[in-house]
Amino acid sequence: NNAESLVYQTEKQLADLGDKVPADLKASIEPKLMALKEKVKESDPDTELLKSISKDLQDELMKIGQAAYANTGGNASPPPGADAGAAPPPGGDKKPGDFIDVDGQ
């Protein structure tokens, strides 16, 4: 099941990132992806071989993420309207007459 998830995740990342993934990285990933897909289809796959192929593919998948991050210049901008780190206005949303009962009375 983990191997099937890894196949799906790899295919999705390759499709989503498209041209952001360098050709040489795609070329090294595709044979590993195909090998894992074939192993997953087997009715009784060699679990050690399945783990080994999965680990190799996971390592390549991390490289995809690193390449995509590097292609953005490492500056992932926040979504529009998100003021990350912006301080709240002085007084916040308190209105005149708001108070805190610290004595419990």
Tab-separated table of N, CA and C in Angstrom:
chain	number	residue	atom	x	y	z
A	1	ASN	N	0.821	-1.193	0.000
A	1	ASN	CA	0.000	0.000	0.000
A	1	ASN	C	0.871	1.265	0.000
A	2	ASN	N	1.956	1.234	0.776
A	2	ASN	CA	2.870	2.384	0.782
A	2	ASN	C	3.494	2.584	-0.585
A	3	ALA	N	3.818	1.478	-1.243
A	3	ALA	CA	4.429	1.565	-2.564
A	3	ALA	C	3.435	2.160	-3.564
A	4	GLU	N	2.160	1.762	-3.459
A	4	GLU	CA	1.137	2.318	-4.354
A	4	GLU	C	0.984	3.820	-4.128
A	5	SER	N	1.020	4.234	-2.876
A	5	SER	CA	0.928	5.662	-2.554
A	5	SER	C	2.117	6.423	-3.115
A	6	LEU	N	3.297	5.819	-3.034
A	6	LEU	CA	4.501	6.456	-3.551
A	6	LEU	C	4.429	6.607	-5.074
A	7	VAL	N	3.899	5.594	-5.746
A	7	VAL	CA	3.721	5.670	-7.205
A	7	VAL	C	2.799	6.831	-7.535
A	8	TYR	N	1.667	6.905	-6.845
A	8	TYR	CA	0.698	7.978	-7.086
A	8	TYR	C	1.325	9.345	-6.814
A	9	GLN	N	2.005	9.460	-5.682
A	9	GLN	CA	2.614	10.733	-5.287
A	9	GLN	C	3.662	11.176	-6.312
A	10	THR	N	4.465	10.243	-6.776
A	10	THR	CA	5.506	10.569	-7.754
A	10	THR	C	4.885	11.030	-9.064
A	11	GLU	N	3.889	10.289	-9.539
A	11	GLU	CA	3.225	10.670	-10.794
A	11	GLU	C	2.570	12.032	-10.665
A	12	LYS	N	1.959	12.301	-9.531
A	12	LYS	CA	1.285	13.581	-9.318
A	12	LYS	C	2.297	14.726	-9.309
A	13	GLN	N	3.413	14.537	-8.611
A	13	GLN	CA	4.426	15.595	-8.562
A	13	GLN	C	5.010	15.857	-9.942
A	14	LEU	N	5.273	14.796	-10.685
A	14	LEU	CA	5.809	14.983	-12.034
A	14	LEU	C	4.817	15.744	-12.910
A	15	ALA	N	3.538	15.426	-12.771
A	15	ALA	CA	2.515	16.107	-13.571
A	15	ALA	C	2.340	17.559	-13.114
A	16	ASP	N	2.308	17.779	-11.806
A	16	ASP	CA	2.088	19.128	-11.271
A	16	ASP	C	3.251	20.073	-11.567
A	17	LEU	N	4.459	19.554	-11.435
A	17	LEU	CA	5.628	20.414	-11.597
A	17	LEU	C	6.072	20.527	-13.050
A	18	GLY	N	5.725	19.549	-13.865
A	18	GLY	CA	6.011	19.609	-15.294
A	18	GLY	C	7.418	20.030	-15.645
A	19	ASP	N	7.555	21.204	-16.256
A	19	ASP	CA	8.834	21.684	-16.764
A	19	ASP	C	9.801	22.128	-15.664
A	20	LYS	N	9.323	22.229	-14.446
A	20	LYS	CA	10.206	22.650	-13.354
A	20	LYS	C	11.171	21.531	-12.939
A	21	VAL	N	10.857	20.305	-13.366
A	21	VAL	CA	11.716	19.176	-13.042
A	21	VAL	C	12.748	19.031	-14.158
A	22	PRO	N	14.036	19.102	-13.827
A	22	PRO	CA	15.074	18.967	-14.853
A	22	PRO	C	14.966	17.625	-15.586
A	23	ALA	N	15.283	17.637	-16.871
A	23	ALA	CA	15.161	16.446	-17.703
A	23	ALA	C	16.001	15.283	-17.186
A	24	ASP	N	17.208	15.573	-16.695
A	24	ASP	CA	18.055	14.487	-16.205
A	24	ASP	C	17.463	13.829	-14.956
A	25	LEU	N	16.773	14.621	-14.140
A	25	LEU	CA	16.123	14.076	-12.955
A	25	LEU	C	14.926	13.220	-13.358
A	26	LYS	N	14.153	13.691	-14.333
A	26	LYS	CA	13.031	12.897	-14.841
A	26	LYS	C	13.537	11.569	-15.397
A	27	ALA	N	14.647	11.640	-16.129
A	27	ALA	CA	15.207	10.435	-16.734
A	27	ALA	C	15.653	9.427	-15.688
A	28	SER	N	16.106	9.889	-14.536
A	28	SER	CA	16.535	8.955	-13.493
A	28	SER	C	15.350	8.435	-12.676
A	29	ILE	N	14.253	9.185	-12.655
A	29	ILE	CA	13.079	8.784	-11.880
A	29	ILE	C	12.221	7.770	-12.625
A	30	GLU	N	12.025	7.997	-13.907
A	30	GLU	CA	11.073	7.183	-14.661
A	30	GLU	C	11.354	5.677	-14.614
A	31	PRO	N	12.609	5.220	-14.767
A	31	PRO	CA	12.827	3.769	-14.668
A	31	PRO	C	12.501	3.221	-13.275
A	32	LYS	N	12.794	3.998	-12.241
A	32	LYS	CA	12.498	3.548	-10.873
A	32	LYS	C	10.989	3.508	-10.647
A	33	LEU	N	10.303	4.497	-11.189
A	33	LEU	CA	8.844	4.536	-11.077
A	33	LEU	C	8.228	3.333	-11.784
A	34	MET	N	8.704	3.038	-12.993
A	34	MET	CA	8.178	1.893	-13.744
A	34	MET	C	8.471	0.575	-13.016
A	35	ALA	N	9.667	0.450	-12.455
A	35	ALA	CA	10.025	-0.774	-11.729
A	35	ALA	C	9.115	-0.970	-10.518
A	36	LEU	N	8.843	0.111	-9.810
A	36	LEU	CA	7.966	0.014	-8.642
A	36	LEU	C	6.536	-0.322	-9.062
A	37	LYS	N	6.076	0.286	-10.149
A	37	LYS	CA	4.723	-0.024	-10.645
A	37	LYS	C	4.600	-1.503	-10.986
A	38	GLU	N	5.627	-2.050	-11.613
A	38	GLU	CA	5.601	-3.467	-11.973
A	38	GLU	C	5.584	-4.353	-10.724
A	39	LYS	N	6.381	-4.003	-9.725
A	39	LYS	CA	6.423	-4.787	-8.491
A	39	LYS	C	5.086	-4.748	-7.764
A	40	VAL	N	4.454	-3.583	-7.770
A	40	VAL	CA	3.164	-3.430	-7.083
A	40	VAL	C	2.104	-4.320	-7.736
A	41	LYS	N	2.195	-4.493	-9.050
A	41	LYS	CA	1.213	-5.307	-9.782
A	41	LYS	C	1.350	-6.801	-9.484
A	42	GLU	N	2.539	-7.221	-9.058
A	42	GLU	CA	2.762	-8.642	-8.796
A	42	GLU	C	1.878	-9.121	-7.648
A	43	SER	N	1.426	-10.375	-7.748
A	43	SER	CA	0.552	-10.910	-6.703
A	43	SER	C	1.321	-11.195	-5.413
A	44	ASP	N	2.598	-11.544	-5.515
A	44	ASP	CA	3.402	-11.828	-4.331
A	44	ASP	C	4.801	-11.232	-4.533
A	45	PRO	N	4.918	-9.892	-4.427
A	45	PRO	CA	6.215	-9.262	-4.695
A	45	PRO	C	7.230	-9.534	-3.583
A	46	ASP	N	8.494	-9.494	-3.940
A	46	ASP	CA	9.595	-9.620	-2.980
A	46	ASP	C	9.587	-8.345	-2.125
A	47	THR	N	9.275	-8.481	-0.847
A	47	THR	CA	9.108	-7.294	0.002
A	47	THR	C	10.404	-6.511	0.175
A	48	GLU	N	11.520	-7.203	0.254
A	48	GLU	CA	12.796	-6.490	0.405
A	48	GLU	C	13.124	-5.684	-0.849
A	49	LEU	N	12.868	-6.271	-2.006
A	49	LEU	CA	13.102	-5.564	-3.264
A	49	LEU	C	12.140	-4.381	-3.382
A	50	LEU	N	10.908	-4.590	-2.963
A	50	LEU	CA	9.905	-3.521	-2.975
A	50	LEU	C	10.345	-2.362	-2.080
A	51	LYS	N	10.867	-2.674	-0.902
A	51	LYS	CA	11.356	-1.632	0.010
A	51	LYS	C	12.542	-0.893	-0.594
A	52	SER	N	13.429	-1.628	-1.228
A	52	SER	CA	14.622	-1.031	-1.823
A	52	SER	C	14.256	-0.077	-2.960
A	53	ILE	N	13.372	-0.532	-3.836
A	53	ILE	CA	12.941	0.311	-4.959
A	53	ILE	C	12.201	1.538	-4.420
A	54	SER	N	11.369	1.340	-3.408
A	54	SER	CA	10.617	2.450	-2.811
A	54	SER	C	11.556	3.494	-2.224
A	55	LYS	N	12.586	3.035	-1.524
A	55	LYS	CA	13.538	3.976	-0.929
A	55	LYS	C	14.264	4.760	-2.009
A	56	ASP	N	14.692	4.078	-3.059
A	56	ASP	CA	15.369	4.768	-4.166
A	56	ASP	C	14.460	5.826	-4.786
A	57	LEU	N	13.197	5.462	-4.965
A	57	LEU	CA	12.253	6.405	-5.572
A	57	LEU	C	11.970	7.572	-4.628
A	58	GLN	N	11.879	7.312	-3.334
A	58	GLN	CA	11.668	8.393	-2.368
A	58	GLN	C	12.827	9.377	-2.388
A	59	ASP	N	14.035	8.846	-2.503
A	59	ASP	CA	15.210	9.722	-2.580
A	59	ASP	C	15.130	10.620	-3.815
A	60	GLU	N	14.702	10.058	-4.939
A	60	GLU	CA	14.557	10.831	-6.170
A	60	GLU	C	13.427	11.860	-6.034
A	61	LEU	N	12.367	11.478	-5.348
A	61	LEU	CA	11.233	12.379	-5.154
A	61	LEU	C	11.644	13.592	-4.327
A	62	MET	N	12.525	13.389	-3.362
A	62	MET	CA	13.024	14.516	-2.566
A	62	MET	C	13.817	15.466	-3.463
A	63	LYS	N	14.532	14.908	-4.411
A	63	LYS	CA	15.303	15.742	-5.334
A	63	LYS	C	14.371	16.598	-6.197
A	64	ILE	N	13.203	16.051	-6.538
A	64	ILE	CA	12.224	16.831	-7.301
A	64	ILE	C	11.796	18.046	-6.497
A	65	GLY	N	11.486	17.820	-5.232
A	65	GLY	CA	11.078	18.921	-4.364
A	65	GLY	C	12.166	19.969	-4.241
A	66	GLN	N	13.400	19.517	-4.104
A	66	GLN	CA	14.521	20.452	-3.993
A	66	GLN	C	14.697	21.242	-5.285
A	67	ALA	N	14.555	20.570	-6.423
A	67	ALA	CA	14.706	21.245	-7.713
A	67	ALA	C	13.595	22.271	-7.910
A	68	ALA	N	12.380	21.910	-7.544
A	68	ALA	CA	11.251	22.839	-7.695
A	68	ALA	C	11.440	24.046	-6.793
A	69	TYR	N	11.914	23.811	-5.572
A	69	TYR	CA	12.142	24.899	-4.630
A	69	TYR	C	13.250	25.816	-5.150
A	70	ALA	N	14.296	25.212	-5.692
A	70	ALA	CA	15.411	25.996	-6.235
A	70	ALA	C	14.959	26.833	-7.431
A	71	ASN	N	14.043	26.301	-8.223
A	71	ASN	CA	13.548	27.028	-9.396
A	71	ASN	C	12.686	28.225	-9.024
A	72	THR	N	12.163	28.227	-7.800
A	72	THR	CA	11.374	29.380	-7.360
A	72	THR	C	12.270	30.427	-6.723
A	73	GLY	N	13.552	30.146	-6.672
A	73	GLY	CA	14.491	31.074	-6.052
A	73	GLY	C	14.482	30.967	-4.546
A	74	GLY	N	13.801	29.931	-4.027
A	74	GLY	CA	13.758	29.744	-2.592
A	74	GLY	C	12.842	30.718	-1.890
A	75	ASN	N	12.101	31.512	-2.647
A	75	ASN	CA	11.210	32.501	-2.044
A	75	ASN	C	9.771	32.108	-2.298
A	76	ALA	N	9.255	31.272	-1.467
A	76	ALA	CA	7.853	30.910	-1.591
A	76	ALA	C	7.042	32.055	-1.000
A	77	SER	N	6.347	32.784	-1.841
A	77	SER	CA	5.603	33.944	-1.354
A	77	SER	C	4.292	33.502	-0.733
A	78	PRO	N	3.830	34.218	0.283
A	78	PRO	CA	2.565	33.847	0.911
A	78	PRO	C	1.417	34.128	-0.039
A	79	PRO	N	0.307	33.449	0.163
A	79	PRO	CA	-0.840	33.681	-0.709
A	79	PRO	C	-1.338	35.116	-0.591
A	80	PRO	N	-1.977	35.630	-1.630
A	80	PRO	CA	-2.475	37.010	-1.573
A	80	PRO	C	-3.399	37.207	-0.387
A	81	GLY	N	-3.255	38.328	0.269
A	81	GLY	CA	-4.106	38.658	1.411
A	81	GLY	C	-3.574	38.121	2.725
A	82	ALA	N	-2.525	37.312	2.662
A	82	ALA	CA	-1.956	36.777	3.908
A	82	ALA	C	-0.840	37.696	4.361
A	83	ASP	N	-1.042	38.341	5.475
A	83	ASP	CA	-0.021	39.231	6.020
A	83	ASP	C	0.728	38.482	7.107
A	84	ALA	N	1.598	37.598	6.693
A	84	ALA	CA	2.367	36.824	7.665
A	84	ALA	C	3.284	37.763	8.428
A	85	GLY	N	3.187	37.718	9.725
A	85	GLY	CA	4.063	38.531	10.548
A	85	GLY	C	3.560	39.951	10.766
A	86	ALA	N	2.435	40.311	10.204
A	86	ALA	CA	1.911	41.663	10.406
A	86	ALA	C	1.364	41.769	11.824
A	87	ALA	N	1.716	42.815	12.510
A	87	ALA	CA	1.273	43.017	13.888
A	87	ALA	C	-0.193	43.452	13.904
A	88	PRO	N	-0.937	43.001	14.915
A	88	PRO	CA	-2.331	43.441	15.020
A	88	PRO	C	-2.376	44.929	15.376
A	89	PRO	N	-3.454	45.588	15.038
A	89	PRO	CA	-3.536	47.013	15.349
A	89	PRO	C	-3.514	47.230	16.856
A	90	PRO	N	-2.974	48.364	17.313
A	90	PRO	CA	-2.950	48.637	18.747
A	90	PRO	C	-4.355	48.593	19.323
A	91	GLY	N	-4.491	47.905	20.433
A	91	GLY	CA	-5.810	47.802	21.050
A	91	GLY	C	-6.623	46.661	20.473
A	92	GLY	N	-6.169	46.050	19.427
A	92	GLY	CA	-6.865	44.916	18.824
A	92	GLY	C	-8.295	45.264	18.458
A	93	ASP	N	-9.206	44.382	18.808
A	93	ASP	CA	-10.611	44.634	18.487
A	93	ASP	C	-11.397	45.089	19.713
A	94	LYS	N	-10.725	45.634	20.713
A	94	LYS	CA	-11.399	46.111	21.927
A	94	LYS	C	-12.109	47.430	21.647
A	95	LYS	N	-13.255	47.554	22.295
A	95	LYS	CA	-14.034	48.792	22.165
A	95	LYS	C	-14.008	49.511	23.499
A	96	PRO	N	-14.263	50.815	23.486
A	96	PRO	CA	-14.336	51.525	24.769
A	96	PRO	C	-15.370	50.855	25.673
A	97	GLY	N	-15.022	50.673	26.911
A	97	GLY	CA	-15.932	50.038	27.855
A	97	GLY	C	-15.641	48.561	28.054
A	98	ASP	N	-14.836	47.960	27.184
A	98	ASP	CA	-14.446	46.570	27.377
A	98	ASP	C	-13.485	46.491	28.555
A	99	PHE	N	-13.659	45.506	29.392
A	99	PHE	CA	-12.748	45.360	30.516
A	99	PHE	C	-12.631	43.889	30.856
A	100	ILE	N	-11.608	43.593	31.660
A	100	ILE	CA	-11.371	42.229	32.102
A	100	ILE	C	-11.564	42.201	33.603
A	101	ASP	N	-12.389	41.292	34.093
A	101	ASP	CA	-12.651	41.136	35.518
A	101	ASP	C	-11.575	40.223	36.086
A	102	VAL	N	-10.535	40.812	36.671
A	102	VAL	CA	-9.426	40.017	37.196
A	102	VAL	C	-9.688	39.524	38.612
A	103	ASP	N	-10.630	40.116	39.325
A	103	ASP	CA	-10.921	39.703	40.698
A	103	ASP	C	-12.044	38.673	40.751
A	104	GLY	N	-12.639	38.365	39.602
A	104	GLY	CA	-13.747	37.402	39.574
A	104	GLY	C	-15.042	37.980	40.092
A	105	GLN	N	-15.148	39.302	40.198
A	105	GLN	CA	-16.364	39.932	40.709
A	105	GLN	C	-17.151	40.572	39.592
